Amino acid sequence: MTPLDPTRPVLELQEVRKAYGPHLVLHSVDLVVPAHSVTVLIGASGSGKSTLLRCANLLEEVDDGAILLDGEEITDPETDQDAVRRRIGVVFQQYNLFPHMTVLENVTLAPRRVHRLSRSDAEARAGELLHRLGLGDRAGDYPDRLSGGQQQRVAIARALATDPRLLLLDEITAALDPELVGEVLAVVRDLKEQGMTMVVSTHEMDFAREVADQVCFLDAGTVLERGTPEQVLGDPQHERTRRFLHRVTGRGRFTAR
Amino acid sequence: MSATTAGGGMPGAGAADEPYRPSARRLAREAHRRRRARRAGLVAAASTAITGTALYLAVVESPGWPRFRETFLNADYARQALPRVLDGLWTNLQLMTVCGALILVLGLVLALLRTLRGPAFLPVRLLATAYVDFFLGLPMIICLLIMITGVPALRLTGVTTDPLLLGGAALVLTYSAYVSEVFRAGIQSVHPGQRAAARSLGLTHAQAMRYVVLPQAVRRVVPPLLNNLVSLQKDTGLVSIGGVIDAVYAAKIITAQTFNYTPYLVAALVFIALTVPLTRFTDWVTARTEGRRHQGGAV
């Protein structure tokens, strides 16, 4: 591996294209995610946000273009996909915790089985993480004993347990009750403080404004508009961006008829 | 690799109008995948050829091979047996079709009886449970012997002594217990929220079953039901113990006359030829149900 260059982006998408049958989901998407920065993807459902994240983690195969992680092309057919996924943490909208394992077992699974940490090391590190996320006393519980917000924080702890280079968060608050959203977003805010590189898709515009270094508005599979939160959320240049923002932030949100 | 990436702050470049042409990168990637697929094909062919040759030599060179070939693989006896075995097979197929239909109905009824709520239905629930417990545990062969040889010994008026009908009844009794367990598992696998939603709309227990629970349950249990059908198809051969001339008994008659076992092998191959397509069909149905539930992806 080449030595780490601080100016080199952690993740880079070059003209990525992805179609499901006749349906074009990503249409020549470019994206640069510098180290220690947070990129927030916004856009309507079906605009390609989730597909973009799934492609970055190689859960989907891109049709064209390339994705680079730390400057190495990971969409090369010769790439060891498991090795790539070891360096990327993912948190899903539906948590996807393993229901037959306790919280601690969920968090220590990858450190022990993939990274071959000893049980005591893995558990010590997991305990520390859970404590940091306010779950220190839930380590022995099974996921179905926890609230949605707690489950999602466990999912974040599980993704962080392997010290990923990059964290992908796919609408992680969309399945939560409103009063539980805050506790999960607070965790993400802390992660930003600590310099974690993240790509986040979300419908929480206030949160996007607060944590984003870069906001990308996806529309019909293209990045229609990108820039700082002030530029994209405060002074959008495109009519479609303005209409979208009006729908999700303005009155539109509460009179969704 | 050139830095073709658009930096921050650039308003979207709407390249949507140009027709799409695959990039050199995509073409190279696809060529690479094709090469890899070709190599995989060659490796598969070579390893299959080597394994096949080794197995062939191991069989043909073994000491008992000539005698085995004479006793089990005699072409003359096979030609002689095939038409009679196929005649007998017609009996097996009829038995399977009629019994299969009866088993589905009886199995479903048993499963539904066990879902009935309320104190008045307690005896019904108990009887259905006892029936299933009894026939799940009863060995098929004992059930057949009791039906085929025991029932005629009672000399009941109006009850048939035809071993084909009695053997079919034994199959129905045993298999309906299996199938009712499959249906019951399917009914229980439907999320309780579905029943709650249906009852909240004012549907009765029966309506909720009929319109909401059963349609979901049945779809889920089609693959295990098909497995039971495969197994039933083979077990129709057991009625031959009562003297019904089916494919198995036809083979047995020839073997008894000639002391050559080729007819058994012919009957076996005929049964296998029937079950293999059915098993593949089951695989296909299972894959289709899985595929509908699963979102696509590379993992």
XYZ file of C-alpha atoms in Angstrom:
556
model
C 0.000 0.000 0.000
C 1.164 3.506 -0.748
C 1.882 5.740 2.252
C -1.022 7.847 3.400
C -1.133 11.219 1.742
C -3.124 13.690 3.858
C -4.428 15.526 0.799
C -5.617 12.383 -0.959
C -9.345 11.781 -0.654
C -10.482 8.773 1.352
C -13.259 8.000 -1.105
C -13.557 9.043 -4.694
C -16.250 8.213 -7.248
C -15.456 8.746 -10.902
C -18.341 8.783 -13.379
C -20.113 5.966 -11.580
C -23.043 4.475 -13.462
C -25.492 1.917 -12.154
C -28.694 0.603 -13.698
C -31.198 -2.013 -12.609
C -32.442 -3.355 -15.897
C -33.833 -0.406 -17.846
C -33.933 1.778 -14.735
C -30.887 4.058 -14.499
C -30.188 4.728 -10.810
C -26.794 6.442 -10.928
C -25.869 8.439 -13.975
C -22.221 9.461 -14.150
C -21.769 10.393 -10.503
C -18.534 12.072 -9.361
C -17.748 12.570 -5.706
C -14.665 13.384 -3.624
C -14.645 12.744 0.112
C -11.515 14.207 1.759
C -10.155 12.716 4.981
C -11.841 13.823 8.212
C -14.716 15.388 6.340
C -18.430 14.716 6.359
C -20.339 14.483 3.087
C -24.116 14.596 3.341
C -26.266 13.256 0.516
C -29.743 14.704 0.234
C -32.475 14.064 -2.289
C -35.892 12.480 -2.678
C -36.484 8.777 -2.156
C -35.292 6.934 -5.227
C -32.778 9.619 -6.191
C -29.900 7.128 -5.781
C -28.522 7.950 -2.314
C -28.753 4.412 -0.971
C -27.473 2.872 -4.179
C -24.475 5.198 -4.097
C -23.627 4.042 -0.562
C -24.186 0.376 -1.429
C -21.883 0.732 -4.432
C -19.188 2.341 -2.269
C -19.278 -0.689 0.030
C -19.312 -3.081 -2.961
C -22.711 -4.435 -1.964
C -23.681 -3.495 -5.510
C -21.530 -3.838 -8.588
C -21.147 -0.626 -10.591
C -21.826 -0.792 -14.329
C -19.289 1.817 -15.315
C -16.892 4.299 -13.783
C -14.643 3.653 -10.805
C -14.622 3.956 -7.046
C -11.352 4.618 -5.222
C -10.652 4.042 -1.551
C -7.492 5.783 -0.372
C -6.493 6.169 -4.013
C -6.825 2.475 -4.882
C -9.484 1.411 -7.327
C -11.835 -0.949 -5.499
C -14.117 -1.573 -8.476
C -11.321 -3.475 -10.223
C -12.534 -7.078 -10.662
C -9.294 -8.317 -9.074
C -9.928 -6.384 -5.843
C -10.294 -8.413 -2.675
C -13.787 -7.222 -1.779
C -13.656 -8.524 1.780
C -10.466 -6.551 2.392
C -12.175 -3.402 1.136
C -15.237 -3.968 3.312
C -12.982 -4.470 6.334
C -11.915 -0.839 5.936
C -15.433 0.567 5.610
C -18.073 0.699 8.331
C -21.748 0.755 7.352
C -24.868 1.564 9.371
C -28.194 0.659 7.780
C -31.597 2.266 8.111
C -33.073 -0.927 9.595
C -30.153 -1.466 12.070
C -29.762 -5.098 10.899
C -28.467 -6.214 14.292
C -28.098 -9.975 14.666
C -31.095 -10.944 16.825
C -29.535 -14.147 18.162
C -26.537 -12.341 19.676
C -26.251 -10.024 22.656
C -25.195 -6.417 22.174
C -21.643 -7.314 23.156
C -21.556 -10.288 20.783
C -22.861 -8.111 17.949
C -20.078 -5.588 18.521
C -17.261 -8.116 19.017
C -18.176 -10.441 16.137
C -16.052 -8.773 13.437
C -13.095 -7.864 15.717
C -12.865 -11.487 16.848
C -13.712 -13.469 13.701
C -12.386 -11.127 11.012
C -9.622 -9.193 12.723
C -8.648 -12.067 15.021
C -8.565 -10.043 18.226
C -8.538 -12.047 21.429
C -11.853 -12.277 23.214
C -10.676 -10.140 26.128
C -9.212 -7.412 23.876
C -12.329 -7.318 21.714
C -14.624 -7.160 24.709
C -12.575 -4.462 26.425
C -12.668 -2.332 23.293
C -16.368 -3.006 22.725
C -17.134 -2.122 26.338
C -15.320 1.180 25.911
C -17.220 1.943 22.704
C -20.596 1.040 24.192
C -19.810 3.175 27.205
C -18.942 6.107 24.954
C -22.268 5.706 23.138
C -24.163 5.574 26.437
C -24.878 1.840 26.269
C -22.437 0.640 28.935
C -25.152 -1.142 30.916
C -26.821 -2.880 27.927
C -23.911 -5.093 26.807
C -25.592 -8.327 27.922
C -29.023 -7.560 26.462
C -30.444 -8.959 23.255
C -31.325 -6.366 20.587
C -35.091 -6.861 20.902
C -34.891 -5.609 24.502
C -33.655 -2.203 23.288
C -35.413 0.835 21.868
C -34.878 1.750 18.241
C -32.458 4.529 19.183
C -30.439 2.178 21.353
C -30.402 -0.468 18.632
C -29.153 2.047 16.107
C -26.409 3.162 18.513
C -25.388 -0.483 18.903
C -25.247 -0.712 15.110
C -22.948 2.317 15.076
C -20.767 0.739 17.779
C -20.627 -2.453 15.717
C -19.509 -0.495 12.644
C -16.881 1.402 14.671
C -15.472 -1.661 16.430
C -13.154 -2.464 13.533
C -11.644 1.052 13.343
C -12.922 1.730 9.842
C -11.266 4.229 7.545
C -14.653 5.422 6.352
C -18.160 5.273 7.775
C -21.241 5.089 5.542
C -24.536 6.005 7.212
C -27.639 5.225 5.170
C -30.655 7.168 6.516
C -29.888 5.937 9.987
C -32.669 7.912 11.656
C -35.414 7.256 9.097
C -36.864 4.271 10.978
C -36.744 5.943 14.402
C -39.431 7.620 16.443
C -38.875 11.404 16.419
C -37.874 11.566 20.089
C -35.147 8.965 19.489
C -33.580 10.731 16.504
C -31.616 13.153 18.679
C -29.641 10.538 20.607
C -28.447 8.904 17.390
C -27.512 12.180 15.697
C -25.598 13.207 18.829
C -23.393 10.156 18.330
C -22.689 11.174 14.736
C -21.852 14.704 15.906
C -19.293 13.243 18.362
C -17.785 11.147 15.597
C -17.299 14.263 13.493
C -15.519 15.925 16.428
C -13.156 12.981 16.528
C -12.368 13.382 12.836
C -14.151 10.330 11.419
C -14.590 10.443 7.638
C -18.243 9.885 6.837
C -20.731 9.805 3.999
C -24.253 10.277 5.296
C -27.594 10.154 3.545
C -30.369 11.841 5.480
C -33.645 13.711 5.380
C -32.745 15.760 8.498
C -31.824 19.104 6.943
C -30.928 20.854 10.219
C -28.553 18.038 10.998
C -27.082 18.221 7.489
C -26.465 21.955 7.887
C -24.729 21.329 11.213
C -22.353 18.435 10.450
C -21.759 18.620 6.697
C -18.561 19.868 5.154
C -20.069 19.114 1.773
C -23.693 18.678 0.783
C -24.670 16.894 -2.436
C -28.192 17.082 -3.818
C -28.971 13.964 -5.828
C -31.726 14.106 -8.378
C -32.610 11.281 -10.775
C -29.204 9.643 -10.377
C -26.999 12.701 -10.819
C -25.411 15.113 -8.367
C -27.401 18.141 -9.434
C -25.853 20.520 -6.949
C -22.998 20.350 -4.467
C -21.147 22.653 -2.126
C -20.996 23.810 1.455
C -24.227 23.604 3.468
C -24.543 27.388 3.188
C -24.397 27.181 -0.603
C -26.683 24.206 -1.210
C -29.139 24.554 1.657
C -28.960 28.344 2.031
C -28.712 29.518 -1.554
C -29.601 26.698 -3.954
C -28.954 27.452 -7.617
C -31.311 24.947 -9.197
C -35.046 25.104 -9.296
C -35.312 21.376 -8.467
C -33.112 21.803 -5.374
C -35.247 24.721 -4.218
C -38.420 22.729 -4.708
C -37.005 19.733 -2.816
C -35.841 21.864 0.108
C -39.158 23.614 0.242
C -40.923 20.264 0.395
C -38.852 18.830 3.244
C -38.224 21.926 5.374
C -41.146 24.198 4.733
C -44.784 23.682 5.465
C -44.758 20.901 2.918
C -43.408 18.469 5.451
C -46.445 18.656 7.679
C -49.124 18.822 5.010
C -47.889 15.901 2.999
C -51.123 15.185 1.207
C -6.001 7.965 -14.253
C -6.916 11.572 -14.849
C -8.671 13.654 -12.262
C -12.001 13.889 -14.014
C -13.805 14.545 -10.791
C -15.806 17.662 -10.254
C -14.756 19.446 -7.089
C -16.999 21.014 -4.493
C -19.160 23.976 -5.263
C -19.654 23.141 -8.901
C -23.302 23.229 -9.821
C -24.427 19.977 -11.407
C -23.126 19.259 -14.857
C -26.224 18.035 -16.661
C -24.743 15.459 -19.019
C -28.054 13.664 -19.203
C -28.701 14.434 -22.851
C -25.709 12.727 -24.463
C -26.262 9.084 -25.397
C -24.378 6.704 -23.111
C -21.257 5.059 -24.483
C -19.434 2.532 -22.259
C -16.070 3.898 -21.166
C -12.761 2.165 -21.886
C -12.659 1.278 -18.216
C -15.937 -0.605 -18.425
C -14.895 -2.430 -21.585
C -11.577 -3.481 -20.025
C -13.371 -4.660 -16.893
C -15.844 -6.695 -18.913
C -13.069 -8.209 -21.037
C -11.268 -9.165 -17.845
C -14.407 -10.809 -16.459
C -14.892 -12.729 -19.706
C -11.311 -13.977 -19.573
C -11.818 -15.060 -15.992
C -15.065 -16.844 -16.882
C -13.314 -18.671 -19.738
C -10.517 -19.758 -17.426
C -13.070 -20.952 -14.857
C -14.822 -22.953 -17.585
C -11.592 -24.658 -18.607
C -10.723 -25.521 -15.005
C -14.231 -26.920 -14.434
C -14.052 -29.038 -17.608
C -10.608 -30.406 -16.762
C -11.436 -31.265 -13.168
C -14.713 -32.897 -14.233
C -12.941 -35.000 -16.855
C -10.287 -36.131 -14.365
C -12.835 -36.974 -11.650
C -15.057 -38.783 -14.147
C -12.202 -40.901 -15.498
C -11.018 -41.776 -11.999
C -14.514 -42.863 -10.928
C -15.016 -44.859 -14.118
C -11.724 -46.720 -13.684
C -12.375 -47.348 -9.982
C -15.727 -48.980 -10.813
C -14.723 -50.930 -13.896
C -11.462 -52.215 -12.432
C -13.029 -53.400 -9.187
C -13.059 -57.243 -8.793
C -16.826 -57.802 -8.660
C -17.656 -55.601 -11.644
C -18.402 -58.326 -14.270
C -20.757 -60.169 -11.954
C -22.445 -56.923 -10.930
C -22.939 -55.980 -14.554
C -24.499 -59.333 -15.346
C -26.851 -59.292 -12.326
C -27.930 -55.656 -12.306
C -27.211 -54.206 -15.735
C -28.421 -56.877 -18.118
C -29.759 -55.195 -21.262
C -32.040 -58.104 -22.268
C -33.822 -58.181 -18.949
C -34.033 -54.402 -18.941
C -35.783 -54.433 -22.320
C -38.123 -57.137 -21.063
C -38.887 -55.304 -17.802
C -39.295 -51.716 -19.006
C -42.803 -52.004 -20.594
C -44.194 -53.900 -17.626
C -42.615 -51.514 -15.119
C -44.075 -48.559 -17.027
C -47.496 -50.241 -16.990
C -47.173 -50.558 -13.232
C -45.975 -46.990 -12.926
C -49.334 -45.784 -14.221
C -50.836 -47.192 -11.005
C -48.275 -45.279 -8.940
C -49.045 -42.021 -10.746
C -52.796 -42.405 -10.294
C -52.275 -43.194 -6.638
C -50.031 -40.169 -6.203
C -52.448 -37.751 -7.876
C -55.572 -38.879 -6.036
C -53.850 -39.283 -2.661
C -51.972 -35.991 -3.098
C -55.221 -34.052 -3.562
C -56.903 -35.755 -0.587
C -53.820 -35.208 1.580
C -53.725 -31.480 0.824
C -57.374 -31.036 1.772
C -57.223 -33.201 4.896
C -53.909 -31.681 6.010
C -55.244 -28.152 5.649
C -58.447 -29.008 7.513
C -56.455 -30.577 10.369
C -54.202 -27.519 10.602
C -57.195 -25.171 10.625
C -59.002 -27.203 13.286
C -56.017 -26.722 15.533
C -56.174 -22.933 15.136
C -59.770 -22.716 16.402
C -60.065 -20.645 19.563
C -62.637 -20.871 22.325
C -63.645 -23.468 24.916
C -66.345 -25.082 22.751
C -63.718 -26.218 20.283
C -61.507 -27.909 22.845
C -62.521 -31.483 21.856
C -61.983 -30.658 18.180
C -58.520 -29.264 18.907
C -57.668 -32.269 21.058
C -58.855 -34.766 18.450
C -56.925 -33.059 15.664
C -53.802 -32.940 17.828
C -54.170 -36.592 18.810
C -54.655 -37.605 15.176
C -51.520 -35.789 14.083
C -49.448 -37.100 16.988
C -50.601 -40.664 16.293
C -49.938 -40.727 12.567
C -46.689 -38.752 12.796
C -45.307 -41.446 15.054
C -46.846 -44.473 13.344
C -44.399 -46.148 10.951
C -45.736 -46.077 7.389
C -45.244 -49.822 6.962
C -47.329 -50.677 10.022
C -50.099 -48.373 8.870
C -50.084 -50.093 5.463
C -50.118 -53.600 6.924
C -52.988 -52.748 9.249
C -55.010 -51.237 6.426
C -54.270 -53.803 3.731
C -54.343 -57.007 5.777
C -56.102 -55.990 9.000
C -59.180 -54.220 7.627
C -60.287 -57.082 5.302
C -59.943 -59.470 8.272
C -62.784 -57.557 9.983
C -65.131 -58.636 7.163
C -67.068 -55.398 7.434
C -69.969 -55.131 5.017
C -69.665 -52.283 2.557
C -65.960 -51.800 3.185
C -63.660 -52.567 0.325
C -60.945 -55.212 0.478
C -59.122 -53.802 -2.558
C -55.472 -53.437 -1.494
C -55.051 -50.484 -3.853
C -57.794 -48.457 -2.155
C -56.769 -49.511 1.338
C -53.103 -48.787 0.629
C -54.083 -45.379 -0.741
C -56.077 -44.724 2.427
C -53.008 -45.576 4.528
C -50.941 -43.096 2.537
C -53.580 -40.408 3.030
C -53.808 -41.059 6.782
C -50.053 -40.826 7.317
C -49.232 -38.025 4.919
C -52.104 -35.778 5.984
C -50.495 -35.675 9.435
C -47.163 -34.563 7.918
C -48.822 -32.002 5.683
C -50.955 -30.563 8.471
C -47.776 -29.859 10.434
C -46.354 -28.026 7.414
C -49.512 -25.931 7.083
C -49.560 -25.206 10.810
C -45.952 -23.976 10.705
C -46.888 -21.735 7.775
C -49.900 -20.299 9.601
C -47.824 -19.618 12.694
C -45.108 -17.928 10.653
C -47.473 -15.154 9.560
C -46.804 -12.171 11.774
C -49.421 -11.702 14.541
C -49.749 -8.078 13.417
C -51.431 -9.338 10.252
C -54.149 -11.081 12.247
C -54.485 -8.048 14.529
C -54.909 -5.748 11.519
C -57.477 -8.066 9.935
C -59.520 -8.473 13.127
C -59.358 -4.694 13.710
C -61.072 -4.243 10.363
C -63.949 -6.326 11.679
C -63.100 -9.582 9.894
C -64.097 -12.708 11.792
C -61.548 -15.364 12.758
C -62.546 -17.396 9.695
C -62.414 -14.385 7.375
C -59.041 -13.307 8.710
C -57.757 -16.830 8.075
C -59.295 -17.040 4.637
C -58.323 -13.631 3.260
C -55.208 -12.589 5.165
C -53.365 -15.400 6.954
C -53.798 -18.410 4.660
C -52.794 -16.692 1.406
C -49.496 -15.684 3.016
C -49.016 -19.009 4.818
C -49.690 -21.187 1.773
C -47.268 -19.258 -0.397
C -44.586 -19.756 2.227
C -45.088 -23.534 2.552
C -45.172 -24.425 -1.138
C -41.522 -25.608 -1.173
C -41.863 -27.981 1.832
C -45.176 -29.265 0.426
C -43.465 -30.123 -2.838
C -40.833 -32.016 -0.835
C -43.656 -34.037 0.707
C -45.042 -34.720 -2.765
C -41.676 -36.102 -3.907
C -41.622 -38.349 -0.883
C -45.231 -39.450 -1.473
C -44.405 -40.337 -5.049
C -41.793 -42.804 -3.851
C -43.934 -44.208 -1.060
C -46.700 -45.163 -3.504
C -44.356 -48.065 -4.263
C -45.091 -49.446 -0.791
C -48.632 -50.515 -1.755
C -46.951 -53.383 -3.607
C -46.736 -55.215 -0.272
C -50.476 -55.784 -0.605
C -50.080 -57.374 -4.033
C -50.990 -54.320 -6.096
C -49.186 -54.598 -9.415
C -47.390 -51.271 -9.515
C -43.930 -50.525 -10.893
C -42.202 -52.157 -7.923
C -44.305 -55.313 -7.973
C -43.958 -55.678 -11.748
C -40.181 -55.652 -11.309
C -40.416 -58.111 -8.432
C -42.390 -60.604 -10.542
C -39.743 -60.683 -13.259
C -36.914 -60.918 -10.723
C -38.615 -63.809 -8.961
C -38.787 -65.714 -12.267
C -35.281 -64.991 -13.498
C -33.100 -64.297 -10.435
C -31.785 -61.303 -12.281
C -32.041 -57.974 -10.476
C -31.974 -55.673 -13.482
C -35.773 -55.074 -13.303
C -35.365 -53.515 -9.846
C -32.800 -51.127 -11.243
C -35.145 -50.273 -14.102
C -37.951 -49.511 -11.635
C -35.551 -47.448 -9.515
C -34.445 -45.384 -12.514
C -38.041 -44.792 -13.546
C -38.874 -43.427 -10.082
C -35.763 -41.257 -10.062
C -36.642 -39.934 -13.513
C -39.934 -38.767 -12.027
C -38.575 -37.203 -8.842
C -35.650 -35.303 -10.366
C -37.812 -32.861 -12.366
C -40.077 -32.401 -9.355
C -37.084 -31.622 -7.112
C -35.719 -29.123 -9.647
C -39.170 -27.545 -9.821
C -39.139 -27.240 -6.018
C -35.715 -25.555 -6.171
C -37.045 -23.155 -8.763
C -40.126 -22.271 -6.706
C -37.964 -21.755 -3.611
C -35.522 -19.534 -5.480
C -38.391 -17.484 -6.866
C -39.927 -16.920 -3.422
C -36.524 -16.046 -1.969
C -35.777 -13.697 -4.834
C -38.975 -11.782 -4.300
C -38.194 -11.221 -0.640
C -34.513 -10.433 -1.209
C -33.165 -7.175 -2.510
C -30.561 -7.685 -5.169
C -26.880 -7.145 -4.552
C -23.412 -8.496 -5.021
C -23.300 -10.418 -1.717
